[in-house]
Amino acid sequence: MPTLHHCIVLHGPDLVPHRCRRFSWSGDTLSAIDLDEPVSSLTTDGPGALVVIPGLYNSHTHMGDSVLPDGATGLTLEEGFFRPNGYKYRELTKLTPETHLPHVEAHLRYMARTGTVCHLDFREQGPDGARLLRKASDQTGVLSVILGQFNQVPFNLEQLRANRDAFNPAARAELDELLSVADGFSESTMNDLTDSAWRELRDVTQARGKLRAIHCLENEGYRDLSVAITGRGDLIRAIELYDPHIIVHLTVANSEEIALLVHARKTGVLNPRANANLGLPLPPVAALLTAGANLLLGTDNGLLNSPSMLAELDFTYKLAKSQFGDAIRPDPTTILKLATSNIRAVLGGDHYGYLQQGLPATFAVLDFRQPHLRASRHITASVLTRVTPEDVLATFREGRELWRAPGFDVS
Ligand SMILES: [Zn+2]
């Protein structure tokens, strides 16, 4: 039975660091976690320790465009990413599956190498796009929760302005095919479909037990266009018409919109590095945490960012501290939960996002024996701010080895 001896484990849903005599797994399950006392820091003159954390969840990606790293440099959100003619969509149509797939797989492997076990992907290119990502996920073992979108927006501008039409039969057929491959549905903005289409999407996905996701309030334009066409902002329309499981961005959410999100018990997914990279405002992390929102974290487009949750956690922790305006809030564990145990409210099932005997063997091993980590005075803060990809020794999802550093033995 593979075992780590005398390590430190961030244990349970509250991710409390404990010394651990024995950490073992058998098949896909954590078979023994023999804990000693809680521990928050290492000693100045000690050898350090291996630190075991839950496998990380990246709750918002577009790995399809990881084939174009930094391709949208110098482009606005609209020029780079909007349908139908944004840079991303133009470039994706030029690829064949043979040229595309190796890039997606390489980035999924990079995720594993940086401690990530699962990502929620807003996949472009309709059913074929979903199938391509499924292949990459099967090859690499990193679980892709695929939220597909139509290959082309199924309404023209006139129809969208009139906001009356339902899906035509061809769009409906594409949706049925998409949902037979994907785990759910996503769309760029509420302004890409009619109200009637959103209601139909909610009913169809509900009947088939699929997830629903949407980007909202990434910039003021999302809200303004929605108000101009329908008289209501994009967030309230999303909640009332479409009932999404996750709402991504919330970059410009005001206090009323934050209250609306919390009241509706919706999970928000923040992507502060992507927002910053596009010259947009930064999301109100402190206000959302204070309001009690369930939050997750994502790296967004492969085109904009490396899919490393280590980088996203570091940026988000410091952003939140700056917004709180003191040196105390938030507790580092609150931020680590955005990539771990907060996922349970959305995915449920075998997705816990934390470590406990009898739960899935889904974890990453960090090398706190390294000179820059072995004297950490706050282990969780150091996980957020100092661990680099080179310090990730192994990543396992349900007992399957996704990454293991050369020379690191777990048998
Ligand atoms: Zn996105």
PDB file of C-alpha atoms and ligand atoms in Angstrom, residues 60-62 88 122 215 218 248-249 271 300-301, ligand 1:
ATOM      1  CA  HIS A  60     -12.820  28.222 -14.719  1.00  0.00           C
ATOM      2  CA  THR A  61     -10.705  27.506 -17.784  1.00  0.00           C
ATOM      3  CA  HIS A  62     -10.797  27.629 -21.571  1.00  0.00           C
ATOM      4  CA  LYS A  88      -9.910  33.378 -30.193  1.00  0.00           C
ATOM      5  CA  PHE A 122     -16.018  26.478 -20.874  1.00  0.00           C
ATOM      6  CA  HIS A 215     -19.942  34.612 -17.364  1.00  0.00           C
ATOM      7  CA  GLU A 218     -16.867  40.772 -16.449  1.00  0.00           C
ATOM      8  CA  VAL A 248     -18.007  33.455 -13.424  1.00  0.00           C
ATOM      9  CA  HIS A 249     -16.176  36.792 -13.027  1.00  0.00           C
ATOM     10  CA  ASN A 271     -10.373  34.973 -12.084  1.00  0.00           C
ATOM     11  CA  ASP A 300      -9.659  31.483 -17.346  1.00  0.00           C
ATOM     12  CA  ASN A 301      -8.302  31.401 -20.917  1.00  0.00           C
TER      13      ASN A 301
HETATM   14 ZN    ZN B   1     -14.110  32.534 -19.346  1.00  0.00          ZN
END
